Coordinates of C-alpha atoms and ligand atoms in Angstrom, one line a residue:
X10 CA -103.2 -95.4 114.2
X11 CA -102.0 -91.9 114.7
X12 CA -100.9 -91.4 118.3
X13 CA -99.5 -88.4 120.3
X14 CA -96.9 -89.2 122.9
X15 CA -95.7 -86.7 125.5
X16 CA -92.8 -87.3 128.0
X17 CA -90.0 -89.2 126.3
X18 CA -87.8 -89.9 129.4
X19 CA -86.4 -93.2 130.7
X20 CA -89.8 -94.8 130.5
X21 CA -91.6 -92.8 127.8
X22 CA -88.8 -93.1 125.3
X23 CA -88.8 -96.8 125.0
X24 CA -92.6 -97.0 125.3
X25 CA -92.9 -94.7 122.4
X26 CA -90.4 -96.8 120.4
X27 CA -92.5 -99.9 121.0
X28 CA -95.5 -98.1 119.6
X29 CA -93.5 -97.2 116.5
X30 CA -92.3 -100.8 116.2
X31 CA -96.0 -101.9 116.3
X32 CA -96.5 -99.8 113.2
X33 CA -98.2 -96.8 114.7
X34 CA -97.7 -93.2 113.5
X35 CA -96.3 -91.0 116.3
X36 CA -96.3 -87.3 117.0
X37 CA -94.1 -86.6 120.0
X38 CA -93.3 -83.8 122.5
X39 CA -91.0 -83.3 125.4
X40 CA -89.5 -80.2 127.0
X41 CA -86.1 -81.6 126.3
X42 CA -85.1 -81.2 122.6
X43 CA -82.7 -84.2 122.7
X44 CA -85.4 -86.6 123.8
X45 CA -87.6 -85.5 120.9
X46 CA -84.7 -85.7 118.4
X47 CA -84.0 -89.3 119.4
X48 CA -87.6 -90.3 118.7
X49 CA -87.6 -88.4 115.4
X50 CA -84.6 -90.4 114.4
X51 CA -86.5 -93.5 115.2
X52 CA -89.3 -92.5 112.8
X53 CA -91.7 -90.2 114.9
X54 CA -92.8 -86.7 113.9
X55 CA -92.1 -83.8 116.3
X56 CA -95.1 -81.8 117.7
X57 CA -94.7 -78.1 118.7
X58 CA -96.6 -78.3 122.0
X59 CA -99.2 -80.4 123.9
X60 CA -102.0 -78.2 122.3
X61 CA -100.5 -78.6 118.8
X62 CA -100.3 -82.4 119.2
X63 CA -103.9 -82.6 120.5
X64 CA -105.1 -80.5 117.5
X65 CA -103.2 -82.7 114.9
X66 CA -105.9 -85.3 114.4
X67 CA -104.4 -87.9 116.7
X68 CA -106.8 -90.7 117.8
X69 CA -105.0 -91.4 121.1
X70 CA -102.6 -89.4 123.3
X71 CA -100.3 -91.1 125.8
X72 CA -98.4 -89.1 128.5
X73 CA -95.5 -90.3 130.7
X74 CA -94.6 -87.4 132.8
X75 CA -92.6 -87.0 136.1
X76 CA -95.3 -85.9 138.6
X77 CA -98.7 -84.5 139.2
X78 CA -97.7 -80.8 138.5
X79 CA -96.5 -81.8 135.0
X80 CA -99.7 -83.8 134.3
X81 CA -101.9 -80.8 135.4
X82 CA -99.8 -78.5 133.2
X83 CA -99.9 -80.7 130.1
X84 CA -103.6 -81.6 130.4
X85 CA -105.3 -78.5 131.8
X86 CA -103.3 -75.5 130.5
X87 CA -104.7 -73.2 127.7
X88 CA -102.3 -75.0 125.3
X89 CA -103.1 -78.3 127.0
X90 CA -104.5 -81.6 125.8
X91 CA -108.1 -81.2 127.2
X92 CA -108.7 -77.7 125.6
X93 CA -107.4 -78.8 122.2
X94 CA -108.2 -82.5 121.6
X95 CA -110.8 -83.4 119.1
X96 CA -114.0 -85.1 120.3
X97 CA -113.4 -88.9 120.5
X98 CA -109.6 -88.6 121.1
X99 CA -108.7 -91.0 123.8
X100 CA -106.3 -89.8 126.5
X101 CA -104.1 -92.2 128.5
X102 CA -101.9 -90.9 131.4
X103 CA -99.2 -93.5 132.3
X104 CA -97.4 -91.2 134.8
X105 CA -97.3 -92.2 138.5
X106 CA -99.3 -89.5 140.4
X107 CA -101.7 -89.4 143.3
X108 CA -105.2 -90.8 142.7
X109 CA -106.8 -87.4 143.6
X110 CA -105.1 -85.4 140.9
X111 CA -105.8 -88.4 138.4
X112 CA -109.5 -88.1 139.2
X113 CA -109.6 -84.3 139.0
X114 CA -107.9 -84.4 135.6
X115 CA -110.2 -87.1 134.3
X116 CA -113.3 -85.1 135.5
X117 CA -112.0 -82.0 133.6
X118 CA -111.5 -84.2 130.5
X119 CA -115.0 -85.6 130.9
X120 CA -116.5 -82.1 131.1
X121 CA -114.9 -81.5 127.7
X122 CA -116.4 -84.7 126.4
X123 CA -113.1 -86.6 126.5
X124 CA -112.3 -90.0 128.1
X125 CA -109.1 -90.2 130.2
X126 CA -107.6 -93.4 131.6
X127 CA -105.0 -93.4 134.4
X128 CA -102.7 -96.2 133.5
X129 CA -99.5 -96.2 135.7
X130 CA -97.0 -99.0 135.1
X131 CA -94.7 -101.3 137.0
X132 CA -91.7 -103.1 135.5
X133 CA -89.1 -100.3 135.3
X134 CA -87.0 -99.3 132.4
X135 CA -86.2 -102.9 131.5
X136 CA -89.9 -103.7 131.2
X137 CA -90.4 -100.5 129.2
X138 CA -87.7 -101.5 126.7
X139 CA -88.9 -105.2 126.4
X140 CA -92.5 -104.1 126.1
X141 CA -93.4 -106.3 129.2
X142 CA -94.8 -103.6 131.5
X143 CA -97.8 -104.1 133.8
X144 CA -100.5 -101.5 133.3
X145 CA -102.9 -100.7 136.2
X146 CA -105.8 -98.9 134.6
X147 CA -108.5 -96.8 136.1
X148 CA -111.5 -95.5 134.1
X149 CA -114.6 -96.6 132.2
X150 CA -114.6 -100.3 131.3
X151 CA -115.6 -99.7 127.7
X152 CA -112.8 -97.2 127.3
X153 CA -110.4 -99.6 128.9
X154 CA -111.4 -102.3 126.3
X155 CA -110.7 -99.8 123.5
X156 CA -107.2 -98.9 124.9
X157 CA -106.1 -102.5 125.7
X158 CA -104.8 -103.5 122.3
X159 CA -102.7 -100.3 122.2
X160 CA -101.3 -100.9 125.7
X161 CA -100.4 -104.4 124.7
X162 CA -97.8 -103.0 122.3
X163 CA -96.0 -101.7 125.4
X164 CA -96.9 -104.2 128.1
X165 CA -97.9 -107.8 129.0
X166 CA -100.3 -107.6 132.0
X167 CA -103.0 -105.0 131.4
X168 CA -105.4 -104.9 134.3
X169 CA -108.6 -102.9 134.7
X170 CA -108.6 -101.7 138.4
X171 CA -112.0 -100.0 138.4
X172 CA -113.1 -96.4 138.2
X173 CA -111.0 -93.4 137.4
X174 CA -108.0 -93.0 139.8
X175 CA -107.9 -96.7 140.7
X176 CA -104.9 -97.5 138.5
X177 CA -103.0 -95.0 140.7
X178 CA -104.5 -96.6 143.9
X179 CA -103.2 -100.0 142.8
X180 CA -99.8 -98.6 142.1
X181 CA -99.3 -96.7 145.3
X182 CA -100.6 -99.6 147.5
X183 CA -98.3 -102.1 145.8
X184 CA -95.2 -99.8 146.0
X185 CA -95.9 -98.9 149.6
X186 CA -95.9 -102.6 150.3
X187 CA -92.7 -103.1 148.3
X188 CA -90.9 -100.3 150.3
X189 CA -92.0 -101.8 153.6
X190 CA -91.1 -105.4 152.5
X191 CA -87.7 -104.4 151.4
X192 CA -87.0 -102.6 154.7
X193 CA -88.3 -105.7 156.5
X194 CA -86.1 -108.1 154.5
X195 CA -83.1 -105.9 155.0
X196 CA -83.7 -105.9 158.8
X197 CA -84.1 -109.6 159.0
X198 CA -81.1 -110.5 156.8
X199 CA -78.9 -108.1 158.8
X200 CA -80.1 -109.6 162.1
X201 CA -79.5 -113.1 161.0
X202 CA -75.9 -112.3 159.7
X203 CA -75.1 -110.3 162.9
X204 CA -76.1 -113.4 164.9
X205 CA -73.8 -115.6 162.9
X206 CA -75.9 -117.0 160.0
X207 CA -74.6 -117.4 156.5
X208 CA -76.7 -115.0 154.3
X209 CA -77.3 -117.5 151.5
X210 CA -78.5 -120.2 153.9
X211 CA -80.7 -117.6 155.7
X212 CA -82.2 -116.4 152.4
X213 CA -82.8 -120.0 151.4
X214 CA -84.7 -120.6 154.7
X215 CA -86.8 -117.5 154.4
X216 CA -87.6 -118.2 150.8
X217 CA -89.0 -121.7 151.7
X218 CA -90.7 -120.3 154.8
X219 CA -93.4 -117.8 155.8
X220 CA -91.2 -114.8 155.5
X221 CA -90.9 -115.3 151.7
X222 CA -91.7 -112.4 149.4
X223 CA -90.5 -110.8 146.2
X224 CA -88.0 -108.6 148.1
X225 CA -86.4 -111.7 149.7
X226 CA -86.6 -114.1 146.8
X227 CA -86.1 -112.2 143.5
X228 CA -84.5 -108.9 144.7
X229 CA -82.7 -109.9 147.9
X230 CA -80.8 -106.8 149.1
X231 CA -77.9 -108.8 150.6
X232 CA -74.9 -109.0 148.2
X233 CA -74.1 -112.6 147.0
X234 CA -77.6 -114.0 147.5
X235 CA -79.3 -113.4 144.1
X236 CA -76.8 -113.0 141.2
X237 CA -79.3 -111.0 139.0
X238 CA -80.4 -108.5 141.8
X239 CA -78.9 -104.9 142.0
X240 CA -77.1 -106.0 145.2
X241 CA -74.8 -108.1 142.9
X242 CA -73.8 -105.0 141.0
X243 CA -73.2 -102.3 143.6
X244 CA -77.0 -101.3 143.6
X245 CA -76.7 -99.7 140.2
X246 CA -79.7 -99.8 137.8
X247 CA -83.0 -101.1 139.1
X248 CA -85.5 -98.9 140.9
X249 CA -83.9 -95.8 142.4
X250 CA -84.2 -94.9 146.0
X251 CA -85.6 -91.4 145.0
X252 CA -88.3 -93.1 142.9
X253 CA -89.3 -95.3 145.8
X254 CA -89.3 -92.2 148.0
X255 CA -91.6 -90.4 145.5
X256 CA -94.1 -93.4 145.5
X257 CA -94.0 -93.6 149.3
X258 CA -94.8 -89.9 149.5
X259 CA -97.8 -90.4 147.2
X260 CA -99.0 -93.3 149.3
X261 CA -98.7 -91.4 152.6
X262 CA -100.2 -88.2 151.2
X263 CA -103.2 -90.1 149.7
X264 CA -103.6 -91.9 153.1
X265 CA -103.6 -88.5 154.9
X266 CA -106.3 -87.2 152.6
X267 CA -108.3 -90.4 153.1
X268 CA -107.7 -90.3 156.9
X269 CA -106.4 -93.9 156.6
X270 CA -103.6 -95.0 159.0
X271 CA -100.4 -96.2 157.3
X272 CA -97.9 -96.4 160.1
X273 CA -95.6 -98.9 158.3
X274 CA -95.7 -96.9 155.1
X275 CA -94.9 -93.7 157.0
X276 CA -91.9 -95.3 158.7
X277 CA -90.7 -96.8 155.4
X278 CA -90.9 -93.3 153.9
X279 CA -88.7 -91.9 156.7
X280 CA -86.2 -94.7 156.2
X281 CA -85.8 -94.0 152.5
X282 CA -85.9 -90.3 153.1
X283 CA -82.9 -90.6 155.5
X284 CA -81.1 -92.8 153.0
X285 CA -81.6 -90.3 150.2
X286 CA -80.6 -87.4 152.6
X287 CA -77.3 -89.3 153.2
X288 CA -76.6 -89.0 149.4
X289 CA -77.9 -92.4 148.2
X290 CA -80.9 -91.3 146.3
X291 CA -79.7 -92.7 142.9
X292 CA -78.8 -96.1 144.3
X293 CA -81.3 -98.9 143.8
X294 CA -83.8 -98.9 146.7
X295 CA -82.6 -102.2 148.0
X296 CA -79.3 -100.5 149.0
X297 CA -81.3 -99.5 152.1
X298 CA -79.8 -102.7 153.6
X299 CA -76.6 -100.7 154.1
X300 CA -78.4 -98.8 157.0
X301 CA -78.4 -102.2 158.9
X302 CA -74.9 -103.3 158.1
X303 CA -71.8 -102.5 160.1
X304 CA -69.6 -99.7 158.9
X305 CA -67.4 -100.9 156.0
X306 CA -69.3 -104.2 155.4
Ligands
NAD416 P1 -88.0 -89.1 133.3 O1 -87.7 -88.0 134.2 O2 -86.8 -89.9 132.8 O3 -88.9 -88.7 132.1 C1 -89.9 -87.7 132.2 C2 -89.9 -86.9 130.9 O4 -91.0 -86.0 130.9 C3 -88.6 -86.2 130.7 O5 -88.0 -86.4 129.4 C4 -89.1 -84.7 130.8 O6 -88.3 -83.8 130.0 C5 -90.5 -84.9 130.3 N1 -91.3 -83.7 130.7 C6 -91.3 -83.0 131.8 N2 -92.3 -82.0 131.8 C7 -92.8 -82.1 130.6 C8 -93.9 -81.4 129.9 N3 -94.4 -80.3 130.5 N4 -94.2 -81.7 128.6 C9 -93.6 -82.8 128.0 N5 -92.6 -83.5 128.6 C10 -92.2 -83.2 129.8 O7 -88.9 -90.1 134.2 P2 -89.3 -91.6 134.0 O8 -88.3 -92.5 134.7 O9 -89.5 -91.8 132.5 O10 -90.7 -91.7 134.8 C11 -91.9 -91.2 134.2 C12 -93.0 -91.6 135.1 O11 -93.0 -93.1 135.2 C13 -92.9 -91.1 136.5 O12 -94.2 -90.7 137.0 C14 -92.4 -92.3 137.3 O13 -92.7 -92.2 138.7 C15 -93.0 -93.4 136.6 N6 -92.3 -94.7 136.7 C16 -91.0 -94.7 136.5 C17 -90.3 -96.0 136.6 C18 -88.8 -96.1 136.4 O14 -88.3 -97.1 136.8 N7 -88.2 -95.1 135.9 C19 -91.1 -97.1 136.8 C20 -92.4 -97.0 136.9 C21 -93.1 -95.8 136.9

């Protein structure tokens, strides 16, 4: 299949490579020339612009862009995908953006007779490289069925979440909970240690009791508890604090527009914002535990 791919960063680069590995023909675009050059070396063709890719007889176009403003620009501009894609071309946006923009861009595509799915992912750069991402997909069910085999070349769990925008809804709800649960586990671990508990014993109790969650079990923020967690390697790699902050911003902004109270989400956002402000935005988000540890711990 001939596929257009735009946005070849930490996530998009490996995702595009997995499509090449699955035998697809790729035409790629990124505003950074080095990102394009790396994919061309892997066997892709370079496209001149979003409009040029859309006009180049591709059957599907996948985008993996930083934020909503980039998605609007790439889809809705005069040289954008919607104005230039051939009828029948399927558009799939894998960027993490707010559900309102996702629905607005999908509506603009629909007006032009084009189907657009929102398909944000979880699984991080490791999942993008291994082709084991989870895709949360919003849009028409028949279009989802058409896209599923293609997404399977980049991911393992591919879930239809409902109408347009619902992929983004699932993503922001999950990540808001993740931000909250990591702050909660940090607070509980630090309290236990401050009161004299051994952290490994405490984590063992939590993980066989009702406080158990992914943040305590798989990704425990306390160093020495989970050997494979970022806490064991100085909080390098993993899911950056600034990316968590971005997702919490999307959740709280979507909540504001929906007039839905999210007091815990808003508090979590402020905790990560303070941590980023203190210069730790590039550390894995579980490093937030440092806020609860004594100086020099
Ligand atoms: P990134 O910054 O590494 O990559 C984004 C790429 O888009 C860059 O190469 C950039 O040059 C390119 N770009 C920007 N504007 C463009 C335009 N107008 N046209 C074409 N290309 C353009 O970001 P990433 O880590 O790959 O994340 C991409 C998306 O995936 C984000 O929405 C992010 O929130 C989401 N996400 C990231 C992770 C993660 O662990 N990195 C996990 C899940 C979801």
